mmCIF file with all atom_site columns, C-alpha atoms in Angstrom:
data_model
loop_
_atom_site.group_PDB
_atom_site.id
_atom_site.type_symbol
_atom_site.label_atom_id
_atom_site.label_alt_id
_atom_site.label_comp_id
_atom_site.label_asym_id
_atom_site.label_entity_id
_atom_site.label_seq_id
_atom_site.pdbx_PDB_ins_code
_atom_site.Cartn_x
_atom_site.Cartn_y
_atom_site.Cartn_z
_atom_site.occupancy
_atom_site.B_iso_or_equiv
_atom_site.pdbx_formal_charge
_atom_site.auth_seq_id
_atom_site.auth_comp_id
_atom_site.auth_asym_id
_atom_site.auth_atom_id
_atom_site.pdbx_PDB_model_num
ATOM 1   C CA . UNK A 1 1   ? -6.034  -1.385  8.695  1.00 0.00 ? 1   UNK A CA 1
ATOM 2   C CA . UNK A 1 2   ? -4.136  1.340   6.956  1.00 0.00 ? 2   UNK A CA 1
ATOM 3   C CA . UNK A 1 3   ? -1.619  0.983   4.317  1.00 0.00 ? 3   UNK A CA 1
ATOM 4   C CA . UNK A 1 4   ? 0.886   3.065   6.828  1.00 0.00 ? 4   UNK A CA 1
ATOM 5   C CA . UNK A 1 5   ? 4.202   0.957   7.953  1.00 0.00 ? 5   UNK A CA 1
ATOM 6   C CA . UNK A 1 6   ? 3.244   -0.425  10.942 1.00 0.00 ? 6   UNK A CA 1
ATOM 7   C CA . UNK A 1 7   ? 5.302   -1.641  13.866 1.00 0.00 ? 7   UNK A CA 1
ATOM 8   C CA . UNK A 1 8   ? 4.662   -4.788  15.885 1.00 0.00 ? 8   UNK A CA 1
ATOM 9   C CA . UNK A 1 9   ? 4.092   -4.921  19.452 1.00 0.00 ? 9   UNK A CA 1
ATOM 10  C CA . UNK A 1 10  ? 7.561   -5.797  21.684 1.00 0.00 ? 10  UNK A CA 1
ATOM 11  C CA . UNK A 1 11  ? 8.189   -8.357  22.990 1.00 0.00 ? 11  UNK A CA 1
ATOM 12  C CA . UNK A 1 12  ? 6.294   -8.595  26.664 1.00 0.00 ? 12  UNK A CA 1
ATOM 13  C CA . UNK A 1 13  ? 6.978   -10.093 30.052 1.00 0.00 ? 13  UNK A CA 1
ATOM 14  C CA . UNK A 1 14  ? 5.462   -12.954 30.269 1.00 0.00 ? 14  UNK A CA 1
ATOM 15  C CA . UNK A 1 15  ? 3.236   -14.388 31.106 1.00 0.00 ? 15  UNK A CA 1
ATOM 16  C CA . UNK A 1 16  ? 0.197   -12.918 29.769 1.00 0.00 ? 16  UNK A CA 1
ATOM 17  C CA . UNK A 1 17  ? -2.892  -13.780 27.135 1.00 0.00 ? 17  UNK A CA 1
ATOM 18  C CA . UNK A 1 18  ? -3.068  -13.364 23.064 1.00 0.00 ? 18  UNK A CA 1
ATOM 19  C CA . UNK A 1 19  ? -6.653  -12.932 22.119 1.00 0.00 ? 19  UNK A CA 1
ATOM 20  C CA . UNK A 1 20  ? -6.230  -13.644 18.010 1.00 0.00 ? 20  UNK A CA 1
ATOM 21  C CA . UNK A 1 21  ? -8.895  -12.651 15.876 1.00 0.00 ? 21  UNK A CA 1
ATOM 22  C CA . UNK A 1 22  ? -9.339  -13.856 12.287 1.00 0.00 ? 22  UNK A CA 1
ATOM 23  C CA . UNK A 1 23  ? -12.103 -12.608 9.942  1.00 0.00 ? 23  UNK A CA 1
ATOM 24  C CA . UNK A 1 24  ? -13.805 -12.414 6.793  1.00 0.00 ? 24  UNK A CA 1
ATOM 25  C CA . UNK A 1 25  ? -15.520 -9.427  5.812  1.00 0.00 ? 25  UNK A CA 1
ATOM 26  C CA . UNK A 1 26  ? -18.360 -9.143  3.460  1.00 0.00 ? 26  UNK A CA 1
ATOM 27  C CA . UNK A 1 27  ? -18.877 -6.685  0.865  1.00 0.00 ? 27  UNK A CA 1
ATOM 28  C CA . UNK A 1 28  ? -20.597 -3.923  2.374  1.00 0.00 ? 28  UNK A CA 1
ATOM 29  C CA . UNK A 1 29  ? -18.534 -3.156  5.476  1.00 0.00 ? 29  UNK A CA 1
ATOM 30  C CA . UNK A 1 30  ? -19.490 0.750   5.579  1.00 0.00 ? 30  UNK A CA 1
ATOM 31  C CA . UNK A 1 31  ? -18.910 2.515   8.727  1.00 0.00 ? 31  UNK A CA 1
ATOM 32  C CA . UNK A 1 32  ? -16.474 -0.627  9.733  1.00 0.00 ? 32  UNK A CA 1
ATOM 33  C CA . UNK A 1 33  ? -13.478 1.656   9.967  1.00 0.00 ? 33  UNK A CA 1
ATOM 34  C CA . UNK A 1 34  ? -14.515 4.103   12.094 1.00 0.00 ? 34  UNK A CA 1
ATOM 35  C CA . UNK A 1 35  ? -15.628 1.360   14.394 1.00 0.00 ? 35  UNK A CA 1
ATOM 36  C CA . UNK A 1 36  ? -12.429 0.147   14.173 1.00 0.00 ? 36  UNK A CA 1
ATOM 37  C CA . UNK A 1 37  ? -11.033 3.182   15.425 1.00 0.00 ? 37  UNK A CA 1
ATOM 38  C CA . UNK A 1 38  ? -13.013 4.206   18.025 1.00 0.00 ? 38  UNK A CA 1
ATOM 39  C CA . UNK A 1 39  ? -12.565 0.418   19.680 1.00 0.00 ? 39  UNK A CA 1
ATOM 40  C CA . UNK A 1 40  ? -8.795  0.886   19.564 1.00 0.00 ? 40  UNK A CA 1
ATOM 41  C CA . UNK A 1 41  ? -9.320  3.621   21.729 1.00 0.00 ? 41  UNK A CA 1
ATOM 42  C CA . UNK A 1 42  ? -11.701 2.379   24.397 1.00 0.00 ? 42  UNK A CA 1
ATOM 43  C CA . UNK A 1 43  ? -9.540  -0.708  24.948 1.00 0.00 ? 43  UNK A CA 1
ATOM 44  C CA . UNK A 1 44  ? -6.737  1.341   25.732 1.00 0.00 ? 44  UNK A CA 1
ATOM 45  C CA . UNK A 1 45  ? -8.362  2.261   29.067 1.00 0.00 ? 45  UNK A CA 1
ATOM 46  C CA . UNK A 1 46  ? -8.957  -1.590  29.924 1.00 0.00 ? 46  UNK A CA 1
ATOM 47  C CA . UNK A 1 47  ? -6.748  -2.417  32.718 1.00 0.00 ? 47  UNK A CA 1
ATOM 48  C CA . UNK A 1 48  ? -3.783  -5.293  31.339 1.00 0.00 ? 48  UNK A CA 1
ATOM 49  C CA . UNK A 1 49  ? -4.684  -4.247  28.021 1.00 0.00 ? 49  UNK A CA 1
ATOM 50  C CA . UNK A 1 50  ? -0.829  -4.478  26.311 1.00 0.00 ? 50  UNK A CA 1
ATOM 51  C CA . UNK A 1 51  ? -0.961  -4.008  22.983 1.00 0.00 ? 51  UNK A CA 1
ATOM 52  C CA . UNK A 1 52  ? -2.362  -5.265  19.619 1.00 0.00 ? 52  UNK A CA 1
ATOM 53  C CA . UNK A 1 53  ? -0.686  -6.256  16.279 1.00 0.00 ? 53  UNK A CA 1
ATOM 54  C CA . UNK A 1 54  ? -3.260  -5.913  12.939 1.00 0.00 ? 54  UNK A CA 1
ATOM 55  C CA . UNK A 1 55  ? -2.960  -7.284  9.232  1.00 0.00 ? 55  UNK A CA 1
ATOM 56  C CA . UNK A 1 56  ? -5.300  -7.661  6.392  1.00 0.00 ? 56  UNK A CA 1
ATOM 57  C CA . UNK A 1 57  ? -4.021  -10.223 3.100  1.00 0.00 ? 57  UNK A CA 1
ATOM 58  C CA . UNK A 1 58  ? -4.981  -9.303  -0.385 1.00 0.00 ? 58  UNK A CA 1
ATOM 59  C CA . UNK A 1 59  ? -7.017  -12.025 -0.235 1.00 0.00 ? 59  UNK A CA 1
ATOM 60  C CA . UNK A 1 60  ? -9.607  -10.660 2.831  1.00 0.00 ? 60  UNK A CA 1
ATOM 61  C CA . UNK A 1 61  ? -8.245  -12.442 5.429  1.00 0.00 ? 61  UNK A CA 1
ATOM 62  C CA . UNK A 1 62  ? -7.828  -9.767  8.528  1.00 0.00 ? 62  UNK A CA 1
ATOM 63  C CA . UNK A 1 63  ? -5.982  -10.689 12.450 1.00 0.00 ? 63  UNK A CA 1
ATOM 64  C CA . UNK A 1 64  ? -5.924  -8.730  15.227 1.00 0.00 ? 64  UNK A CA 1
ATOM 65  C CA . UNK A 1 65  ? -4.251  -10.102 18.350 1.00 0.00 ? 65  UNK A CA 1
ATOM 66  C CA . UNK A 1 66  ? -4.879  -8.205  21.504 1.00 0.00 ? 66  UNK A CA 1
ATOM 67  C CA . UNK A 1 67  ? -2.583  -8.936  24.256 1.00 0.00 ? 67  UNK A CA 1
ATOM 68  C CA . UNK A 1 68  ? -3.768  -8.839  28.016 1.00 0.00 ? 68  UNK A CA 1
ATOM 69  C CA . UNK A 1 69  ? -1.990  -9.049  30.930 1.00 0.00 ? 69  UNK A CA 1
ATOM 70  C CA . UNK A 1 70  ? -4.580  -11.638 32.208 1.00 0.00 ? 70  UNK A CA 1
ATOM 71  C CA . UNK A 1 71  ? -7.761  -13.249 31.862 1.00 0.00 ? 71  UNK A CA 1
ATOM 72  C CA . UNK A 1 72  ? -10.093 -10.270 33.889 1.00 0.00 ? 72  UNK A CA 1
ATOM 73  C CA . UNK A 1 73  ? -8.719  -7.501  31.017 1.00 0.00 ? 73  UNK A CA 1
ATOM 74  C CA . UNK A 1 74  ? -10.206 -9.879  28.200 1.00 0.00 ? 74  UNK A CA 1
ATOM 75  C CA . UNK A 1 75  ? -13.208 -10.506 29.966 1.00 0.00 ? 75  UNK A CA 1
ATOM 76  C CA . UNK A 1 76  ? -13.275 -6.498  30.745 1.00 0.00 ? 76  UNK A CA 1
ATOM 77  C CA . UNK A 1 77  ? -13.474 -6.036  26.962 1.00 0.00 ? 77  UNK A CA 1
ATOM 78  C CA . UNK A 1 78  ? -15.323 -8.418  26.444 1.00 0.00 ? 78  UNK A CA 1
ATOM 79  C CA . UNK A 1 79  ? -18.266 -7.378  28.705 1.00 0.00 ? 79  UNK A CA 1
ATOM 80  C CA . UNK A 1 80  ? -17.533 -3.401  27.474 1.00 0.00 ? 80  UNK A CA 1
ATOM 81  C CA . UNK A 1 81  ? -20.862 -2.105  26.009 1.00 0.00 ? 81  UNK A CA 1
ATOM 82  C CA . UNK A 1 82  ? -19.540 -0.164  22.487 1.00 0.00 ? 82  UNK A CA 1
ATOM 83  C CA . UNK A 1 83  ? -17.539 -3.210  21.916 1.00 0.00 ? 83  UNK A CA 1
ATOM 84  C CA . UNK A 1 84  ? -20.722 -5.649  22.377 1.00 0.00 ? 84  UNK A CA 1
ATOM 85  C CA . UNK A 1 85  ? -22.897 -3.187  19.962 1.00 0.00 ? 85  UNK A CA 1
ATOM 86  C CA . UNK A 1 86  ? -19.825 -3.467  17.465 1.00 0.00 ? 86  UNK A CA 1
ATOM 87  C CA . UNK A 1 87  ? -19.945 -7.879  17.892 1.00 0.00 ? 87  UNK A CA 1
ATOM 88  C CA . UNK A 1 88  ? -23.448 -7.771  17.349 1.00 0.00 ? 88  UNK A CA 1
ATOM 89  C CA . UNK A 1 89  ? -23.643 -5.584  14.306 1.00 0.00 ? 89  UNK A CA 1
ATOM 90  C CA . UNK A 1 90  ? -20.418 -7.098  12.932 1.00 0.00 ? 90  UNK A CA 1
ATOM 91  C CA . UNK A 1 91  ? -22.259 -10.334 12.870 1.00 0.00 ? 91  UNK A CA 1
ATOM 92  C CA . UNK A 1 92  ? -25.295 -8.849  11.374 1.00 0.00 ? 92  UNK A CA 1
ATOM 93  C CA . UNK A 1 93  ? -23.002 -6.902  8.283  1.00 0.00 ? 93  UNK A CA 1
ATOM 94  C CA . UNK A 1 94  ? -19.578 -7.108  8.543  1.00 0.00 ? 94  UNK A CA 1
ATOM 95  C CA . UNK A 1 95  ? -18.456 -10.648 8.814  1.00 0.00 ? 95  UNK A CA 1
ATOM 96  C CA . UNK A 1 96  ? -18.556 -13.537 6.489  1.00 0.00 ? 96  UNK A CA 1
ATOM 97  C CA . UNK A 1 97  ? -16.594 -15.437 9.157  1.00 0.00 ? 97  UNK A CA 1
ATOM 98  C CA . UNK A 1 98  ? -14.569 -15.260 12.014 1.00 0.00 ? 98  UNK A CA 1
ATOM 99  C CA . UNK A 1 99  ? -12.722 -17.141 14.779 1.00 0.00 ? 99  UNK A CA 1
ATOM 100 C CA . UNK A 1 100 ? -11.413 -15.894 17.990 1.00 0.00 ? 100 UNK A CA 1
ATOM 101 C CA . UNK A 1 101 ? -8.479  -17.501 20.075 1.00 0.00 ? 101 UNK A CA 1
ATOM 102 C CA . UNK A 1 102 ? -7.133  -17.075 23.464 1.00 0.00 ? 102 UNK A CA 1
ATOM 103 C CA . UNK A 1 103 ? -3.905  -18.479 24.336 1.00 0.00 ? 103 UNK A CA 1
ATOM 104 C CA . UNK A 1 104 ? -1.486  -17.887 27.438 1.00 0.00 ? 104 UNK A CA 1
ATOM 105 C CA . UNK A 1 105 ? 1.820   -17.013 26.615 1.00 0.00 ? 105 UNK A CA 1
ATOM 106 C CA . UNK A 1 106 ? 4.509   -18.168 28.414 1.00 0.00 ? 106 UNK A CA 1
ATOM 107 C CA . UNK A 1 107 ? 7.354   -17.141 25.840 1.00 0.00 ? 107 UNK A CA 1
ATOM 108 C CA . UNK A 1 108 ? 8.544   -13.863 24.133 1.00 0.00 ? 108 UNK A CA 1
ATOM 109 C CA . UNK A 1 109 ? 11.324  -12.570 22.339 1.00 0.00 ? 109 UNK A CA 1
ATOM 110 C CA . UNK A 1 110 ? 11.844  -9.917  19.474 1.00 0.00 ? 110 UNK A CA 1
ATOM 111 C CA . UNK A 1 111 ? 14.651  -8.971  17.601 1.00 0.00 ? 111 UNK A CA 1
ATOM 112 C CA . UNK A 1 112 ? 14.931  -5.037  16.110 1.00 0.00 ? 112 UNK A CA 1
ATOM 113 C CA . UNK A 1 113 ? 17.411  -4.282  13.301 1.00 0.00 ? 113 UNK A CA 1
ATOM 114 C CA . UNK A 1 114 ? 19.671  -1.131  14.505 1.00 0.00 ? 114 UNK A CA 1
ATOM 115 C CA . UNK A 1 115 ? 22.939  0.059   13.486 1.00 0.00 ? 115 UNK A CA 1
ATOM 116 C CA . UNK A 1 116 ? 24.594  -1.954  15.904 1.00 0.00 ? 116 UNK A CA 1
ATOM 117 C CA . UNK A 1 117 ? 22.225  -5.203  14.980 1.00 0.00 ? 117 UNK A CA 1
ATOM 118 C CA . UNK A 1 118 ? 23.535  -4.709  11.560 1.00 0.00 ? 118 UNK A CA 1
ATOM 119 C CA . UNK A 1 119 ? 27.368  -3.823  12.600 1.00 0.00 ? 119 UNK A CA 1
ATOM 120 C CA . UNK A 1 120 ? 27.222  -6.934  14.539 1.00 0.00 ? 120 UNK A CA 1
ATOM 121 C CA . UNK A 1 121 ? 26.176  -9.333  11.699 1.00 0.00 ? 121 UNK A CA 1
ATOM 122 C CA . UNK A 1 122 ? 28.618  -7.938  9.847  1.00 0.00 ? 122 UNK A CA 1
ATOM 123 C CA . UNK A 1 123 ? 31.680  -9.363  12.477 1.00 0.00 ? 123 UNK A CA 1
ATOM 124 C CA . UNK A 1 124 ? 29.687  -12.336 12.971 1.00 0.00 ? 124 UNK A CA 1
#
């Protein structure tokens, strides 16, 4: 997770599923990046796959929620062979901890400050 200004996802059309994954890393987490990357990729050729929103605290903790259109895009990713090789070797170096949540969503909204956002706060 870079230290670029990053954007969050829109709001979607619901419904459809949050996958939210929280970790710990450990010390050595070479070559962690890269696998980063190169998942980010693949799972944008998983059919449903939405979107995903990443952050990392100072203090180590790291989410990733993945949103899916519905339950057979998660379990397409899940069942994907570079991302099973990355779970397994994540366990095995990576992680300290982590937890992973699925959730349906049957709510969304987003707000997005533009000139006319701003003019209109103004008047209000």
């Amino acid at each position: 997770m870079s230290e670029q200004r990053m954007t969050p996802v829109s709001a979607l059309q619901p419904p459809y599923y949050a996958v939210v994954f929280t970790s710990l890393r450990t010390e050595g987490d070479a070559g962690y990046g890269e696998t980063a990357e190169r998942l980010g990729e693949l799972v944008q050729d998983v059919p449903g796959f939405l979107g995903e929103d990443s952050a990392r605290t100072p203090g180590g903790l790291a989410i990733t929620v993945a949103y899916f259109r519905d339950l057979d895009g998660i379990e397409q990713w899940r069942a994907h062979a570079e991302h099973r090789a990355a779970k397994e070797y994540g366990r095995a170096h990576w992680y300290e901890r982590y937890c992973l949540h699925i959730a349906k969503v049957e709510h969304s909204h987003g707000f997005e400050r533009t000139p006319q956002a701003i003019l209109t706060e103004r008047a209000s």
